[in-house]
CSV table of C-alpha atoms in Angstrom, one decimal:
chain,number,residue,atom,x,y,z
O,1,MET,CA,-34.9,-3.5,15.9
O,2,GLY,CA,-33.0,-6.6,15.9
O,3,ASP,CA,-32.3,-7.0,12.1
O,4,LEU,CA,-30.8,-3.4,12.5
O,5,VAL,CA,-28.6,-4.1,14.6
O,6,PHE,CA,-28.0,-7.8,13.6
O,7,ASP,CA,-27.5,-7.6,10.0
O,8,ILE,CA,-24.9,-5.4,8.8
O,9,GLY,CA,-26.1,-4.1,5.2
O,10,TYR,CA,-24.8,-1.4,2.8
O,11,GLY,CA,-27.1,0.9,4.8
O,12,HIS,CA,-25.1,0.6,7.3
O,13,PHE,CA,-21.7,1.1,5.7
O,14,LEU,CA,-23.6,4.6,3.8
O,15,VAL,CA,-25.0,5.6,6.8
O,16,LEU,CA,-21.7,5.0,9.1
O,17,ALA,CA,-19.7,7.3,5.9
O,18,ALA,CA,-22.6,10.0,6.2
O,19,VAL,CA,-21.9,10.4,9.7
O,20,LEU,CA,-18.1,10.6,9.6
O,21,PHE,CA,-19.2,13.3,6.4
O,22,VAL,CA,-21.1,15.0,8.6
O,23,ILE,CA,-18.3,15.4,11.1
O,24,GLY,CA,-15.9,15.6,8.9
O,25,MET,CA,-17.9,18.9,7.6
O,26,ALA,CA,-19.0,20.8,10.7
O,27,GLY,CA,-15.2,20.8,11.7
O,28,VAL,CA,-14.4,23.1,8.6
O,29,LEU,CA,-17.4,25.1,9.6
O,30,ILE,CA,-17.0,25.5,13.5
O,31,ARG,CA,-13.3,25.1,13.6
O,32,ARG,CA,-11.3,28.1,13.3
O,33,ASN,CA,-7.7,26.2,13.4
O,34,ALA,CA,-6.4,25.5,9.7
O,35,LEU,CA,-4.7,21.9,11.0
O,36,ILE,CA,-8.4,20.2,12.4
O,37,ILE,CA,-10.0,22.3,9.1
O,38,LEU,CA,-7.1,20.1,7.2
O,39,MET,CA,-8.2,16.7,9.2
O,40,SER,CA,-11.3,17.6,8.8
O,41,VAL,CA,-11.0,17.8,4.8
O,42,GLU,CA,-9.7,14.3,5.2
O,43,LEU,CA,-11.9,12.7,7.2
O,44,MET,CA,-14.5,13.9,4.2
O,45,LEU,CA,-12.5,12.7,1.6
O,46,ASN,CA,-12.2,8.9,4.1
O,47,ALA,CA,-16.0,9.4,4.5
O,48,ALA,CA,-16.7,9.5,0.4
O,49,ASN,CA,-14.1,6.8,-0.2
O,50,MET,CA,-15.9,4.5,2.7
O,51,THR,CA,-19.7,5.1,0.1
O,52,LEU,CA,-16.9,4.5,-3.1
O,53,LEU,CA,-16.2,0.9,-1.3
O,54,ALA,CA,-19.4,0.4,0.0
O,55,PHE,CA,-21.3,0.6,-3.7
O,56,SER,CA,-18.3,-1.2,-5.4
O,57,ARG,CA,-18.8,-3.9,-3.0
O,58,MET,CA,-22.9,-3.7,-4.1
O,59,TRP,CA,-22.6,-4.0,-7.9
O,60,GLY,CA,-19.4,-5.9,-7.8
O,61,ASP,CA,-17.3,-3.8,-9.6
O,62,LEU,CA,-13.6,-3.2,-8.7
O,63,SER,CA,-13.1,-0.3,-10.2
O,64,ALA,CA,-14.3,2.0,-7.4
O,65,HIS,CA,-11.0,0.9,-5.7
O,66,THR,CA,-8.8,2.4,-8.2
O,67,PHE,CA,-10.8,5.0,-8.0
O,68,ALA,CA,-10.9,5.1,-3.9
O,69,LEU,CA,-6.7,4.4,-4.3
O,70,ILE,CA,-6.4,7.3,-6.1
O,71,VAL,CA,-8.8,9.5,-3.4
O,72,ILE,CA,-6.1,8.4,-1.2
O,73,ALA,CA,-3.2,9.9,-3.4
O,74,VAL,CA,-4.4,12.8,-4.3
O,75,ALA,CA,-5.3,13.1,-0.4
O,76,ALA,CA,-2.2,12.8,0.6
O,77,ALA,CA,-0.7,15.4,-2.7
O,78,GLU,CA,-3.5,18.2,-0.4
O,79,ALA,CA,-2.1,17.3,2.7
O,80,ALA,CA,1.7,18.0,2.0
O,81,VAL,CA,1.2,21.6,-0.3
O,82,GLY,CA,-2.2,22.7,2.8
O,83,LEU,CA,0.5,21.9,5.0
O,84,ALA,CA,3.3,23.7,3.6
O,85,ILE,CA,0.8,26.9,3.2
O,86,VAL,CA,-0.1,26.7,7.1
O,87,VAL,CA,3.6,26.5,8.2
O,88,ALA,CA,4.0,29.3,5.8
O,89,VAL,CA,0.9,31.9,6.7
O,90,PHE,CA,2.6,30.9,10.5
O,91,ARG,CA,6.2,32.2,9.2
O,92,GLY,CA,4.5,35.5,8.5
O,93,ARG,CA,1.8,35.5,11.1
O,94,ARG,CA,2.4,33.8,14.2
O,95,ASN,CA,-1.5,32.1,13.8
O,96,VAL,CA,-3.5,29.7,12.0
O,97,ASP,CA,-6.7,31.3,12.7
O,98,VAL,CA,-8.0,31.5,9.8
O,99,ASP,CA,-11.0,34.0,10.7
O,100,ARG,CA,-7.8,36.1,11.4
O,101,LEU,CA,-6.6,36.1,7.2
O,102,THR,CA,-8.0,38.6,6.1
O,103,ALA,CA,-5.2,40.3,4.2
O,104,LEU,CA,-7.2,39.1,0.8
O,105,ARG,CA,-10.5,40.6,1.8
O,106,HIS,CA,-11.1,43.6,0.1
M,1,MET,CA,-6.9,14.0,30.1
M,2,SER,CA,-8.7,11.3,31.6
M,3,ILE,CA,-11.5,10.9,28.6
M,4,GLN,CA,-8.9,10.6,26.2
M,5,LYS,CA,-7.1,7.8,27.9
M,6,ALA,CA,-10.8,6.2,29.0
M,7,PHE,CA,-11.2,6.1,24.8
M,8,LEU,CA,-8.0,4.2,24.3
M,9,PHE,CA,-8.8,2.5,27.0
M,10,LEU,CA,-12.3,1.4,25.3
M,11,LEU,CA,-11.4,1.4,21.9
M,12,ALA,CA,-8.2,-1.6,22.9
M,13,VAL,CA,-10.7,-3.1,25.1
M,14,ALA,CA,-13.1,-3.3,22.3
M,15,ILE,CA,-10.7,-4.5,19.8
M,16,ALA,CA,-10.0,-7.4,21.5
M,17,LEU,CA,-13.8,-8.4,22.8
M,18,GLY,CA,-14.5,-7.8,18.7
M,19,ALA,CA,-11.3,-10.0,17.7
M,20,LEU,CA,-12.4,-12.7,20.6
M,21,VAL,CA,-15.9,-13.1,18.7
M,22,ALA,CA,-14.7,-12.6,16.0
M,23,ASP,CA,-13.0,-15.9,16.7
M,24,ALA,CA,-16.0,-17.4,17.2
M,25,PRO,CA,-17.1,-20.4,14.4
M,26,GLU,CA,-20.3,-18.1,14.2
M,27,ALA,CA,-18.6,-14.9,12.4
M,28,THR,CA,-15.1,-16.9,11.2
M,29,ALA,CA,-15.0,-18.8,7.5
M,30,GLN,CA,-12.9,-22.5,7.8
M,31,PRO,CA,-9.3,-23.0,8.8
M,32,ALA,CA,-7.1,-21.8,6.6
M,33,THR,CA,-6.6,-24.4,3.2
M,34,ALA,CA,-3.8,-23.3,1.0
M,35,GLN,CA,-4.7,-25.8,-1.8
M,36,PRO,CA,-8.2,-26.0,-2.9
M,37,ALA,CA,-9.8,-29.1,-1.9
M,38,ALA,CA,-9.1,-32.0,-3.6
M,39,GLY,CA,-11.6,-33.4,-5.2
M,40,GLN,CA,-13.4,-30.2,-5.5
M,41,PRO,CA,-12.1,-29.7,-9.2
M,42,VAL,CA,-11.9,-26.1,-10.0
M,43,GLN,CA,-14.4,-25.1,-12.7
M,44,LEU,CA,-12.6,-22.1,-15.1
M,45,HIS,CA,-14.6,-20.8,-17.8
M,46,VAL,CA,-12.7,-18.2,-18.8
M,47,VAL,CA,-14.4,-15.1,-20.1
M,48,PRO,CA,-13.6,-12.8,-22.7
M,49,SER,CA,-12.7,-9.6,-20.9
M,50,ASP,CA,-14.9,-7.1,-23.2
M,51,GLY,CA,-16.4,-5.6,-20.1
M,52,PRO,CA,-17.2,-1.5,-20.3
M,53,ARG,CA,-13.3,-1.1,-19.3
M,54,GLY,CA,-11.3,-4.4,-20.6
M,55,GLY,CA,-10.2,-4.7,-16.6
M,56,VAL,CA,-11.6,-7.1,-14.2
M,57,THR,CA,-15.1,-8.7,-14.5
M,58,VAL,CA,-16.7,-10.9,-11.8
M,59,ASN,CA,-17.5,-14.3,-13.6
M,60,PRO,CA,-20.4,-16.0,-12.0
M,61,THR,CA,-19.7,-19.3,-13.7
M,62,ILE,CA,-16.6,-19.6,-11.4
M,63,ASP,CA,-17.8,-21.7,-8.3
M,64,PRO,CA,-18.4,-19.5,-5.2
M,65,ASP,CA,-17.2,-21.7,-3.0
M,66,ARG,CA,-13.7,-22.0,-4.4
M,67,ASN,CA,-12.0,-20.8,-2.0
M,68,LEU,CA,-8.8,-19.1,-2.3
M,69,HIS,CA,-6.9,-18.5,0.8
M,70,GLY,CA,-9.2,-19.6,3.1
M,71,ASP,CA,-10.5,-15.9,4.0
M,72,ARG,CA,-13.8,-15.4,3.1
M,73,VAL,CA,-16.1,-14.5,6.0
M,74,GLU,CA,-19.5,-14.1,5.3
M,75,SER,CA,-20.3,-11.2,6.3
M,76,HIS,CA,-23.0,-11.5,8.9
M,77,GLY,CA,-23.9,-13.2,12.3
M,78,LYS,CA,-23.6,-11.6,15.5
M,79,GLY,CA,-19.6,-11.3,15.1
M,80,MET,CA,-19.5,-9.1,12.4
M,81,ALA,CA,-22.1,-6.8,13.6
M,82,LEU,CA,-19.9,-6.6,16.9
M,83,LEU,CA,-16.9,-5.4,14.6
M,84,PHE,CA,-18.5,-3.3,12.9
M,85,TRP,CA,-20.1,-1.3,15.5
M,86,VAL,CA,-16.9,-1.5,17.6
M,87,PHE,CA,-15.6,-0.1,14.4
M,88,ALA,CA,-17.7,2.5,13.7
M,89,ALA,CA,-18.1,4.2,17.2
M,90,ALA,CA,-14.1,4.0,16.5
M,91,SER,CA,-14.2,5.8,13.8
M,92,ILE,CA,-16.6,8.1,15.2
M,93,GLY,CA,-15.3,8.7,18.1
M,94,GLY,CA,-12.2,9.8,16.9
M,95,ALA,CA,-13.9,11.9,14.1
M,96,LEU,CA,-15.6,13.6,17.6
M,97,PHE,CA,-12.2,13.8,19.2
M,98,VAL,CA,-10.6,16.0,15.8
M,99,VAL,CA,-13.7,18.4,15.8
M,100,THR,CA,-13.9,18.7,19.4
M,101,ARG,CA,-10.2,18.3,21.3
M,102,ARG,CA,-8.3,21.7,22.0
M,103,ASN,CA,-5.3,20.3,21.8
M,104,LEU,CA,-3.8,19.7,18.8
M,105,ILE,CA,-1.8,16.6,19.2
M,106,ALA,CA,-5.3,14.9,20.9
M,107,ALA,CA,-6.7,15.8,17.9
M,108,VAL,CA,-4.4,13.7,15.8
M,109,MET,CA,-3.9,10.9,18.1
M,110,GLY,CA,-8.3,10.7,17.5
M,111,MET,CA,-7.5,11.3,13.4
M,112,VAL,CA,-5.1,7.7,14.1
M,113,GLY,CA,-7.9,5.8,15.7
M,114,SER,CA,-10.6,7.2,13.6
M,115,PHE,CA,-8.2,5.9,10.4
M,116,LEU,CA,-7.5,2.3,11.9
M,117,GLY,CA,-11.8,2.1,12.2
M,118,ILE,CA,-12.2,3.6,9.0
M,119,ALA,CA,-9.5,1.1,8.4
M,120,ALA,CA,-11.8,-2.2,9.4
M,121,VAL,CA,-14.5,-1.5,8.1
M,122,TYR,CA,-13.2,-0.9,4.6
M,123,MET,CA,-11.7,-4.8,5.0
M,124,MET,CA,-15.3,-5.7,6.1
M,125,LEU,CA,-16.7,-4.2,3.1
M,126,TYR,CA,-13.8,-6.9,1.4
M,127,ALA,CA,-11.4,-3.7,-0.1
M,128,HIS,CA,-8.1,-5.7,2.1
M,129,PHE,CA,-5.5,-4.1,-0.4
M,130,LEU,CA,-7.4,-0.2,0.6
M,131,ALA,CA,-7.3,-1.1,4.4
M,132,VAL,CA,-3.6,-1.7,3.9
M,133,VAL,CA,-3.3,1.4,1.8
M,134,GLN,CA,-5.5,3.4,4.2
M,135,MET,CA,-3.2,3.0,7.2
M,136,LEU,CA,0.3,2.9,5.7
M,137,VAL,CA,-0.8,5.9,3.9
M,138,TYR,CA,-2.9,8.2,6.1
M,139,ALA,CA,-2.0,6.9,9.9
M,140,GLY,CA,1.4,6.3,9.1
M,141,ALA,CA,2.5,9.2,6.4
M,142,ILE,CA,0.0,11.7,6.6
M,143,MET,CA,0.1,12.4,10.2
M,144,VAL,CA,2.7,12.3,10.9
M,145,LEU,CA,2.9,15.2,8.7
M,146,PHE,CA,0.5,16.7,11.0
M,147,VAL,CA,2.8,16.0,14.0
M,148,PHE,CA,5.8,17.7,12.4
M,149,VAL,CA,3.8,20.3,11.5
M,150,ILE,CA,1.9,20.2,14.8
M,151,MET,CA,5.0,20.6,16.5
M,152,ILE,CA,6.4,23.5,14.4
M,153,LEU,CA,3.8,25.7,15.3
M,154,ASN,CA,3.2,25.0,18.8
M,155,ARG,CA,0.9,27.1,19.7
M,156,PRO,CA,-2.5,26.9,22.2
M,157,GLU,CA,-5.3,28.4,20.6
M,158,ASP,CA,-7.7,31.0,21.8
M,159,GLU,CA,-10.7,30.3,20.7
M,160,PRO,CA,-10.5,27.2,18.9
M,161,VAL,CA,-14.3,27.0,18.2
M,162,ALA,CA,-15.8,30.2,15.6
M,163,PRO,CA,-18.2,31.8,18.1
M,164,THR,CA,-22.1,31.2,16.5
M,165,GLY,CA,-25.1,33.5,17.7
M,166,HIS,CA,-28.6,31.8,19.0
M,167,VAL,CA,-30.2,31.5,15.6
M,168,GLY,CA,-26.7,29.9,14.6
M,169,GLN,CA,-26.8,27.7,16.9
M,170,VAL,CA,-31.0,26.6,16.5
M,171,VAL,CA,-30.9,26.4,13.3
M,172,GLY,CA,-27.7,23.9,13.7
M,173,GLY,CA,-29.5,21.8,16.2
M,174,ILE,CA,-32.6,21.3,14.7
M,175,ALA,CA,-30.7,20.9,10.8
M,176,ILE,CA,-28.5,17.9,12.9
M,177,LEU,CA,-31.7,16.4,14.7
M,178,TYR,CA,-33.8,16.2,10.7
M,179,LEU,CA,-30.4,14.5,9.3
M,180,LEU,CA,-30.3,12.3,11.9
M,181,PHE,CA,-33.7,11.6,11.7
M,182,ARG,CA,-33.3,10.9,8.2
M,183,LEU,CA,-30.2,8.6,8.3
M,184,GLY,CA,-32.2,6.4,10.8
M,185,MET,CA,-35.1,5.7,8.3
M,186,LEU,CA,-33.1,5.6,5.8
M,187,LEU,CA,-31.0,3.3,7.9
M,188,ALA,CA,-34.3,1.2,8.7
M,189,HIS,CA,-35.9,1.1,5.1
M,190,VAL,CA,-32.3,-0.3,3.8
M,191,HIS,CA,-33.5,-3.9,2.6
M,192,VAL,CA,-30.2,-6.5,2.4
M,193,PRO,CA,-30.9,-8.6,-0.1
M,194,ALA,CA,-29.8,-12.4,0.6
M,195,SER,CA,-26.7,-11.8,-1.5
M,196,ALA,CA,-25.1,-8.9,-0.3
M,197,GLN,CA,-24.4,-11.3,2.9
M,198,LEU,CA,-22.1,-13.9,1.0
M,199,ALA,CA,-18.3,-13.3,0.1
M,200,PRO,CA,-18.2,-11.9,-3.2
M,201,PRO,CA,-17.0,-14.6,-5.8
M,202,PRO,CA,-13.8,-14.3,-6.5
M,203,MET,CA,-12.8,-12.1,-9.9
M,204,GLN,CA,-11.6,-13.7,-13.4
M,205,LEU,CA,-8.6,-11.2,-14.5
M,206,PRO,CA,-8.0,-10.4,-18.2
M,207,GLY,CA,-5.2,-13.0,-18.3
M,208,GLY,CA,-7.0,-15.9,-16.8
M,209,GLU,CA,-5.5,-15.8,-13.7
M,210,VAL,CA,-8.2,-16.1,-10.6
M,211,ALA,CA,-7.8,-13.5,-7.8
M,212,ASP,CA,-10.0,-12.9,-4.0
M,213,TRP,CA,-12.2,-10.1,-4.3
M,214,GLY,CA,-10.4,-6.6,-3.1
M,215,THR,CA,-7.2,-8.3,-2.7
M,216,VAL,CA,-3.4,-6.7,-4.5
M,217,LYS,CA,-3.6,-8.8,-7.2
M,218,ALA,CA,-7.4,-7.5,-8.3
M,219,VAL,CA,-7.2,-4.1,-7.7
M,220,GLY,CA,-3.7,-4.2,-9.2
M,221,SER,CA,-4.7,-5.6,-12.5
M,222,ASP,CA,-7.4,-3.4,-12.6
M,223,LEU,CA,-5.5,-0.7,-12.1
M,224,PHE,CA,-2.8,-1.4,-15.0
M,225,SER,CA,-5.6,-2.0,-16.7
M,226,GLY,CA,-8.4,0.8,-17.0
M,227,GLY,CA,-6.8,2.8,-14.6
M,228,LEU,CA,-3.3,3.1,-16.3
M,229,PHE,CA,-3.6,6.7,-17.0
M,230,PRO,CA,-5.1,7.9,-13.7
M,231,PHE,CA,-1.7,6.4,-12.1
M,232,GLU,CA,0.1,8.2,-14.3
M,233,ALA,CA,-1.0,11.2,-13.8
M,234,ILE,CA,-0.8,10.4,-10.3
M,235,SER,CA,2.7,10.2,-10.1
M,236,ILE,CA,2.8,13.8,-12.0
M,237,LEU,CA,0.1,15.0,-9.4
M,238,LEU,CA,2.3,14.1,-6.3
M,239,LEU,CA,5.8,15.3,-7.5
M,240,ILE,CA,3.9,18.9,-8.2
M,241,SER,CA,3.0,18.8,-4.5
M,242,VAL,CA,5.7,17.3,-3.2
M,243,VAL,CA,8.5,20.4,-5.6
M,244,GLY,CA,4.7,22.6,-4.6
M,245,ALA,CA,5.0,22.5,-0.6
M,246,ILE,CA,9.1,22.7,-0.9
M,247,ALA,CA,8.3,25.5,-2.7
M,248,ILE,CA,5.8,27.6,-0.2
M,249,ALA,CA,7.4,26.3,3.0
M,250,LYS,CA,11.1,27.1,1.9
M,251,PRO,CA,11.4,30.6,4.2
M,252,LEU,CA,12.4,33.4,2.6
M,253,LYS,CA,15.8,34.9,1.3
M,254,ASP,CA,15.0,37.8,3.8
M,255,ASP,CA,13.3,35.7,6.7
M,256,ASP,CA,17.0,34.3,7.4
M,257,GLY,CA,19.1,35.2,10.0
M,258,GLU,CA,19.4,38.4,12.6
M,259,ASP,CA,15.7,39.4,10.8
M,260,ALA,CA,13.6,35.9,11.1
M,261,ASP,CA,14.6,36.7,15.1
M,262,LEU,CA,13.7,40.2,15.1
M,263,GLY,CA,10.7,39.1,13.7
M,264,GLU,CA,9.9,36.3,16.1
M,265,ASP,CA,10.9,38.8,19.0
M,266,LEU,CA,8.6,40.9,18.4
M,267,ALA,CA,5.8,38.4,17.6
M,268,THR,CA,6.4,37.5,21.2
M,269,ALA,CA,6.6,40.9,22.7
M,270,ALA,CA,3.4,42.3,20.7
M,271,SER,CA,1.4,39.0,21.9
M,272,GLY,CA,2.0,39.9,25.6
M,273,ALA,CA,3.3,36.4,26.4
M,274,PRO,CA,6.7,34.6,26.4
M,275,HIS,CA,6.7,31.7,23.9
M,276,THR,CA,5.1,28.7,25.9
M,277,ASP,CA,5.8,25.1,24.3
M,278,GLY,CA,2.0,24.7,25.7
M,279,GLY,CA,-0.4,22.8,23.7
M,280,HIS,CA,-0.7,19.8,26.0
M,281,ALA,CA,-3.1,21.6,27.8
């Protein structure tokens, strides 16, 4: 037990990333506000980045840092477009509740 | 909300405590030396950079004790463990804040705390550059964008969490318990090799230079050698997303002027309540 608490290894980082990913996934699944869902997606991307960096350090390969940097840039682009969509949806409907966005449901 | 204040207070105290403990000699590096110690000639062996990507390769022949910037902290010891648990708790607590809060501003603040913890964890993984980028891009740019959008659409939620039946709750609870059990088993069985505890050795860059692991120089060298095409593609992607965001969020011409106000009035009347500036409830 002491080893588990005081010896911080790769497993700790990986489990932390897994927990963050699960929390983000739960946010996507149970929340109805589109903004919270976008934030939860960002959380999941961060968890994936943390896994990348942990394995990067484990294998001594820096290319995962490049990959994580590109993931961050894609996340920024995704946030910009996602928030624009949220604003556009709000402008037309006065709410951003994803359960009430049923215009495309046949 | 008192729980938010308590969370922020605990976070601040924990960071201060961690910083104090990290200053203890157990977990810190040697005092910063700008120059490598005299009398210890650094042996550099230029390896041909014919790695799988022609990029940065670890040169095992570099003296692992070579101290470029005096920031080679070995990631073991009780101070590092305390820092890890503090920042892991910060990131998980912030993430739980995001998922559970009704107030959107509180959710964003929890997200910023979570990103702070995640950046610190990146730092523990020797990803210094990415930790700084994380703070700049996420906590600095994306969260500000979220706050602006929340200010635009400032409406309290009716029912923040989707309704689930008893079956869904039971299945979800069992799934979460099983997940926690598996995570605990995984954590208990991970073997930490001795080499993993040491700071990663400096990198041999293609130009013959040597840089610390995870620094701007090392990451940049890899980015501009092996990841040059993704880098350029990212610039195009960002341009497209900027143009797309403007095009999507721009109001239509029909919405301008009186029609937009009329629509807002209609929506307000239909909702049966005046347009309160709530959301901080």
